[in-house]
Amino acid sequence: MKKKLTTVLAIVLVVALSVAGTYAYLTAQTDNVTNTFAVAGLIDDDADFTLVESKANQQADGKYVLNPADKVQANEYVVVPGVDMPKDPTVNLKLKANIDAYVFLAVDNNLKGMSVTIDPAWGSAITTYTDENGAAWDIYAQKVVGTTAAQDLTFNVLKGQTVTVDKAADAYDGNILFNAYLTQATGFDTALAAWNATFGVKAA
């Protein structure tokens, strides 16, 4: 009996010494630092960046009246010489938080006997872009500085929201097209650099 007891005690003692050896050093450990990365976005969905204008309805006297409740992407006019026509194309943007962006306005003006003035907020055209169909678009830009909250922004396209009609033109025809583009501003020194690196790149 004594021999068996001695053997058991010896085994327990060996185990005890082995366990104690594991915690012989002073140690400490921090929690994990986890880094997750995702691509930033400018808008949440396509509805957050639009270019629309009010429907223009001609009256009995030949003049036009806009219906702001009816937003469209095309209008047709029958021109009365000397009678200016209202036109309110507007760029609407809900920009996500914490991002700087450039908003570009492209204008392809083919009007005869009529004229428009781009809203001064756009400044002067930064370049002229010729598309694959040979159309020459004047490119304007505005920079939006990001904030800690999303921003609801509106950019008027035309000064006075008017198409001016010449009283003594030889012809009244043609068209005018508008388009809008959006790209990040961070990483580019100028609006032109941002345009040339993104939408201004010619297709191969």
JSON list of N, CA and C in Angstrom, two decimals, residues 154-193:
[
{"chain": "A", "resi": 154, "resn": "THR", "atom": "N", "xyz": [-28.09, 71.61, -55.54]},
{"chain": "A", "resi": 154, "resn": "THR", "atom": "CA", "xyz": [-28.74, 71.92, -56.81]},
{"chain": "A", "resi": 154, "resn": "THR", "atom": "C", "xyz": [-27.87, 72.91, -57.58]},
{"chain": "A", "resi": 155, "resn": "PHE", "atom": "N", "xyz": [-27.66, 72.63, -58.86]},
{"chain": "A", "resi": 155, "resn": "PHE", "atom": "CA", "xyz": [-26.84, 73.50, -59.71]},
{"chain": "A", "resi": 155, "resn": "PHE", "atom": "C", "xyz": [-27.67, 73.94, -60.91]},
{"chain": "A", "resi": 156, "resn": "ASN", "atom": "N", "xyz": [-27.95, 75.23, -61.01]},
{"chain": "A", "resi": 156, "resn": "ASN", "atom": "CA", "xyz": [-28.64, 75.74, -62.19]},
{"chain": "A", "resi": 156, "resn": "ASN", "atom": "C", "xyz": [-27.69, 75.71, -63.38]},
{"chain": "A", "resi": 157, "resn": "VAL", "atom": "N", "xyz": [-28.22, 75.41, -64.54]},
{"chain": "A", "resi": 157, "resn": "VAL", "atom": "CA", "xyz": [-27.40, 75.34, -65.74]},
{"chain": "A", "resi": 157, "resn": "VAL", "atom": "C", "xyz": [-27.35, 76.68, -66.46]},
{"chain": "A", "resi": 158, "resn": "LEU", "atom": "N", "xyz": [-28.51, 77.32, -66.62]},
{"chain": "A", "resi": 158, "resn": "LEU", "atom": "CA", "xyz": [-28.59, 78.54, -67.41]},
{"chain": "A", "resi": 158, "resn": "LEU", "atom": "C", "xyz": [-28.81, 79.78, -66.55]},
{"chain": "A", "resi": 159, "resn": "LYS", "atom": "N", "xyz": [-28.12, 80.83, -66.88]},
{"chain": "A", "resi": 159, "resn": "LYS", "atom": "CA", "xyz": [-28.35, 82.12, -66.24]},
{"chain": "A", "resi": 159, "resn": "LYS", "atom": "C", "xyz": [-29.73, 82.63, -66.63]},
{"chain": "A", "resi": 160, "resn": "GLY", "atom": "N", "xyz": [-30.53, 82.96, -65.64]},
{"chain": "A", "resi": 160, "resn": "GLY", "atom": "CA", "xyz": [-31.87, 83.46, -65.92]},
{"chain": "A", "resi": 160, "resn": "GLY", "atom": "C", "xyz": [-32.83, 82.41, -66.40]},
{"chain": "A", "resi": 161, "resn": "GLN", "atom": "N", "xyz": [-32.37, 81.16, -66.55]},
{"chain": "A", "resi": 161, "resn": "GLN", "atom": "CA", "xyz": [-33.22, 80.05, -67.01]},
{"chain": "A", "resi": 161, "resn": "GLN", "atom": "C", "xyz": [-34.03, 80.45, -68.25]},
{"chain": "A", "resi": 162, "resn": "THR", "atom": "N", "xyz": [-33.28, 80.99, -69.23]},
{"chain": "A", "resi": 162, "resn": "THR", "atom": "CA", "xyz": [-33.93, 81.54, -70.41]},
{"chain": "A", "resi": 162, "resn": "THR", "atom": "C", "xyz": [-33.15, 81.23, -71.69]},
{"chain": "A", "resi": 163, "resn": "VAL", "atom": "N", "xyz": [-33.90, 80.95, -72.76]},
{"chain": "A", "resi": 163, "resn": "VAL", "atom": "CA", "xyz": [-33.33, 80.92, -74.11]},
{"chain": "A", "resi": 163, "resn": "VAL", "atom": "C", "xyz": [-33.73, 82.23, -74.78]},
{"chain": "A", "resi": 164, "resn": "THR", "atom": "N", "xyz": [-32.73, 83.01, -75.14]},
{"chain": "A", "resi": 164, "resn": "THR", "atom": "CA", "xyz": [-32.99, 84.31, -75.76]},
{"chain": "A", "resi": 164, "resn": "THR", "atom": "C", "xyz": [-33.15, 84.14, -77.27]},
{"chain": "A", "resi": 165, "resn": "VAL", "atom": "N", "xyz": [-34.23, 84.70, -77.80]},
{"chain": "A", "resi": 165, "resn": "VAL", "atom": "CA", "xyz": [-34.54, 84.56, -79.23]},
{"chain": "A", "resi": 165, "resn": "VAL", "atom": "C", "xyz": [-34.28, 85.89, -79.93]},
{"chain": "A", "resi": 166, "resn": "ASP", "atom": "N", "xyz": [-33.44, 85.85, -80.96]},
{"chain": "A", "resi": 166, "resn": "ASP", "atom": "CA", "xyz": [-33.12, 87.04, -81.74]},
{"chain": "A", "resi": 166, "resn": "ASP", "atom": "C", "xyz": [-34.36, 87.50, -82.50]},
{"chain": "A", "resi": 167, "resn": "LYS", "atom": "N", "xyz": [-34.55, 88.80, -82.57]},
{"chain": "A", "resi": 167, "resn": "LYS", "atom": "CA", "xyz": [-35.72, 89.33, -83.27]},
{"chain": "A", "resi": 167, "resn": "LYS", "atom": "C", "xyz": [-35.53, 89.37, -84.78]},
{"chain": "A", "resi": 168, "resn": "ALA", "atom": "N", "xyz": [-34.29, 89.31, -85.23]},
{"chain": "A", "resi": 168, "resn": "ALA", "atom": "CA", "xyz": [-34.05, 89.49, -86.66]},
{"chain": "A", "resi": 168, "resn": "ALA", "atom": "C", "xyz": [-33.10, 88.44, -87.22]},
{"chain": "A", "resi": 169, "resn": "ALA", "atom": "N", "xyz": [-33.21, 87.21, -86.73]},
{"chain": "A", "resi": 169, "resn": "ALA", "atom": "CA", "xyz": [-32.33, 86.14, -87.22]},
{"chain": "A", "resi": 169, "resn": "ALA", "atom": "C", "xyz": [-32.81, 85.63, -88.58]},
{"chain": "A", "resi": 170, "resn": "ASP", "atom": "N", "xyz": [-31.87, 85.10, -89.35]},
{"chain": "A", "resi": 170, "resn": "ASP", "atom": "CA", "xyz": [-32.23, 84.53, -90.66]},
{"chain": "A", "resi": 170, "resn": "ASP", "atom": "C", "xyz": [-32.92, 83.18, -90.50]},
{"chain": "A", "resi": 171, "resn": "ALA", "atom": "N", "xyz": [-32.61, 82.48, -89.40]},
{"chain": "A", "resi": 171, "resn": "ALA", "atom": "CA", "xyz": [-33.21, 81.16, -89.18]},
{"chain": "A", "resi": 171, "resn": "ALA", "atom": "C", "xyz": [-33.28, 80.88, -87.69]},
{"chain": "A", "resi": 172, "resn": "TYR", "atom": "N", "xyz": [-34.25, 80.04, -87.32]},
{"chain": "A", "resi": 172, "resn": "TYR", "atom": "CA", "xyz": [-34.41, 79.62, -85.94]},
{"chain": "A", "resi": 172, "resn": "TYR", "atom": "C", "xyz": [-34.51, 78.09, -85.93]},
{"chain": "A", "resi": 173, "resn": "ASP", "atom": "N", "xyz": [-33.41, 77.45, -85.60]},
{"chain": "A", "resi": 173, "resn": "ASP", "atom": "CA", "xyz": [-33.46, 76.00, -85.52]},
{"chain": "A", "resi": 173, "resn": "ASP", "atom": "C", "xyz": [-32.26, 75.49, -84.71]},
{"chain": "A", "resi": 174, "resn": "GLY", "atom": "N", "xyz": [-32.07, 74.19, -84.78]},
{"chain": "A", "resi": 174, "resn": "GLY", "atom": "CA", "xyz": [-30.96, 73.60, -84.04]},
{"chain": "A", "resi": 174, "resn": "GLY", "atom": "C", "xyz": [-31.41, 72.98, -82.74]},
{"chain": "A", "resi": 175, "resn": "ASN", "atom": "N", "xyz": [-30.44, 72.70, -81.90]},
{"chain": "A", "resi": 175, "resn": "ASN", "atom": "CA", "xyz": [-30.74, 72.11, -80.59]},
{"chain": "A", "resi": 175, "resn": "ASN", "atom": "C", "xyz": [-29.61, 72.44, -79.63]},
{"chain": "A", "resi": 176, "resn": "ILE", "atom": "N", "xyz": [-29.87, 72.17, -78.38]},
{"chain": "A", "resi": 176, "resn": "ILE", "atom": "CA", "xyz": [-28.84, 72.32, -77.35]},
{"chain": "A", "resi": 176, "resn": "ILE", "atom": "C", "xyz": [-28.98, 71.13, -76.39]},
{"chain": "A", "resi": 177, "resn": "LEU", "atom": "N", "xyz": [-27.87, 70.49, -76.12]},
{"chain": "A", "resi": 177, "resn": "LEU", "atom": "CA", "xyz": [-27.86, 69.30, -75.27]},
{"chain": "A", "resi": 177, "resn": "LEU", "atom": "C", "xyz": [-27.01, 69.57, -74.04]},
{"chain": "A", "resi": 178, "resn": "PHE", "atom": "N", "xyz": [-27.45, 69.00, -72.93]},
{"chain": "A", "resi": 178, "resn": "PHE", "atom": "CA", "xyz": [-26.71, 69.12, -71.67]},
{"chain": "A", "resi": 178, "resn": "PHE", "atom": "C", "xyz": [-26.46, 67.72, -71.12]},
{"chain": "A", "resi": 179, "resn": "ASN", "atom": "N", "xyz": [-25.35, 67.57, -70.44]},
{"chain": "A", "resi": 179, "resn": "ASN", "atom": "CA", "xyz": [-25.07, 66.33, -69.72]},
{"chain": "A", "resi": 179, "resn": "ASN", "atom": "C", "xyz": [-24.27, 66.70, -68.48]},
{"chain": "A", "resi": 180, "resn": "ALA", "atom": "N", "xyz": [-24.31, 65.84, -67.48]},
{"chain": "A", "resi": 180, "resn": "ALA", "atom": "CA", "xyz": [-23.58, 66.10, -66.24]},
{"chain": "A", "resi": 180, "resn": "ALA", "atom": "C", "xyz": [-22.80, 64.87, -65.82]},
{"chain": "A", "resi": 181, "resn": "TYR", "atom": "N", "xyz": [-21.66, 65.10, -65.18]},
{"chain": "A", "resi": 181, "resn": "TYR", "atom": "CA", "xyz": [-20.77, 64.02, -64.75]},
{"chain": "A", "resi": 181, "resn": "TYR", "atom": "C", "xyz": [-20.29, 64.33, -63.34]},
{"chain": "A", "resi": 182, "resn": "LEU", "atom": "N", "xyz": [-19.88, 63.28, -62.65]},
{"chain": "A", "resi": 182, "resn": "LEU", "atom": "CA", "xyz": [-19.43, 63.42, -61.26]},
{"chain": "A", "resi": 182, "resn": "LEU", "atom": "C", "xyz": [-18.21, 62.54, -61.05]},
{"chain": "A", "resi": 183, "resn": "THR", "atom": "N", "xyz": [-17.19, 63.09, -60.42]},
{"chain": "A", "resi": 183, "resn": "THR", "atom": "CA", "xyz": [-16.02, 62.30, -60.09]},
{"chain": "A", "resi": 183, "resn": "THR", "atom": "C", "xyz": [-15.38, 62.83, -58.81]},
{"chain": "A", "resi": 184, "resn": "GLN", "atom": "N", "xyz": [-14.54, 62.03, -58.20]},
{"chain": "A", "resi": 184, "resn": "GLN", "atom": "CA", "xyz": [-13.85, 62.44, -56.98]},
{"chain": "A", "resi": 184, "resn": "GLN", "atom": "C", "xyz": [-12.92, 63.61, -57.28]},
{"chain": "A", "resi": 185, "resn": "ALA", "atom": "N", "xyz": [-12.73, 64.47, -56.28]},
{"chain": "A", "resi": 185, "resn": "ALA", "atom": "CA", "xyz": [-11.79, 65.58, -56.41]},
{"chain": "A", "resi": 185, "resn": "ALA", "atom": "C", "xyz": [-10.47, 65.25, -55.73]},
{"chain": "A", "resi": 186, "resn": "THR", "atom": "N", "xyz": [-10.52, 64.49, -54.66]},
{"chain": "A", "resi": 186, "resn": "THR", "atom": "CA", "xyz": [-9.32, 64.12, -53.94]},
{"chain": "A", "resi": 186, "resn": "THR", "atom": "C", "xyz": [-8.40, 63.31, -54.84]},
{"chain": "A", "resi": 187, "resn": "GLY", "atom": "N", "xyz": [-7.14, 63.71, -54.87]},
{"chain": "A", "resi": 187, "resn": "GLY", "atom": "CA", "xyz": [-6.18, 63.04, -55.73]},
{"chain": "A", "resi": 187, "resn": "GLY", "atom": "C", "xyz": [-5.88, 63.79, -57.01]},
{"chain": "A", "resi": 188, "resn": "PHE", "atom": "N", "xyz": [-6.66, 64.85, -57.28]},
{"chain": "A", "resi": 188, "resn": "PHE", "atom": "CA", "xyz": [-6.44, 65.66, -58.48]},
{"chain": "A", "resi": 188, "resn": "PHE", "atom": "C", "xyz": [-6.19, 67.11, -58.07]},
{"chain": "A", "resi": 189, "resn": "ASP", "atom": "N", "xyz": [-5.23, 67.74, -58.74]},
{"chain": "A", "resi": 189, "resn": "ASP", "atom": "CA", "xyz": [-4.90, 69.13, -58.43]},
{"chain": "A", "resi": 189, "resn": "ASP", "atom": "C", "xyz": [-5.90, 70.10, -59.04]},
{"chain": "A", "resi": 190, "resn": "THR", "atom": "N", "xyz": [-6.49, 69.74, -60.17]},
{"chain": "A", "resi": 190, "resn": "THR", "atom": "CA", "xyz": [-7.42, 70.63, -60.86]},
{"chain": "A", "resi": 190, "resn": "THR", "atom": "C", "xyz": [-8.60, 69.85, -61.40]},
{"chain": "A", "resi": 191, "resn": "ALA", "atom": "N", "xyz": [-9.65, 70.59, -61.73]},
{"chain": "A", "resi": 191, "resn": "ALA", "atom": "CA", "xyz": [-10.82, 69.97, -62.35]},
{"chain": "A", "resi": 191, "resn": "ALA", "atom": "C", "xyz": [-10.46, 69.38, -63.71]},
{"chain": "A", "resi": 192, "resn": "LEU", "atom": "N", "xyz": [-9.60, 70.07, -64.46]},
{"chain": "A", "resi": 192, "resn": "LEU", "atom": "CA", "xyz": [-9.21, 69.57, -65.78]},
{"chain": "A", "resi": 192, "resn": "LEU", "atom": "C", "xyz": [-8.47, 68.24, -65.66]},
{"chain": "A", "resi": 193, "resn": "ALA", "atom": "N", "xyz": [-7.60, 68.13, -64.66]},
{"chain": "A", "resi": 193, "resn": "ALA", "atom": "CA", "xyz": [-6.88, 66.87, -64.46]},
{"chain": "A", "resi": 193, "resn": "ALA", "atom": "C", "xyz": [-7.84, 65.74, -64.14]}
]
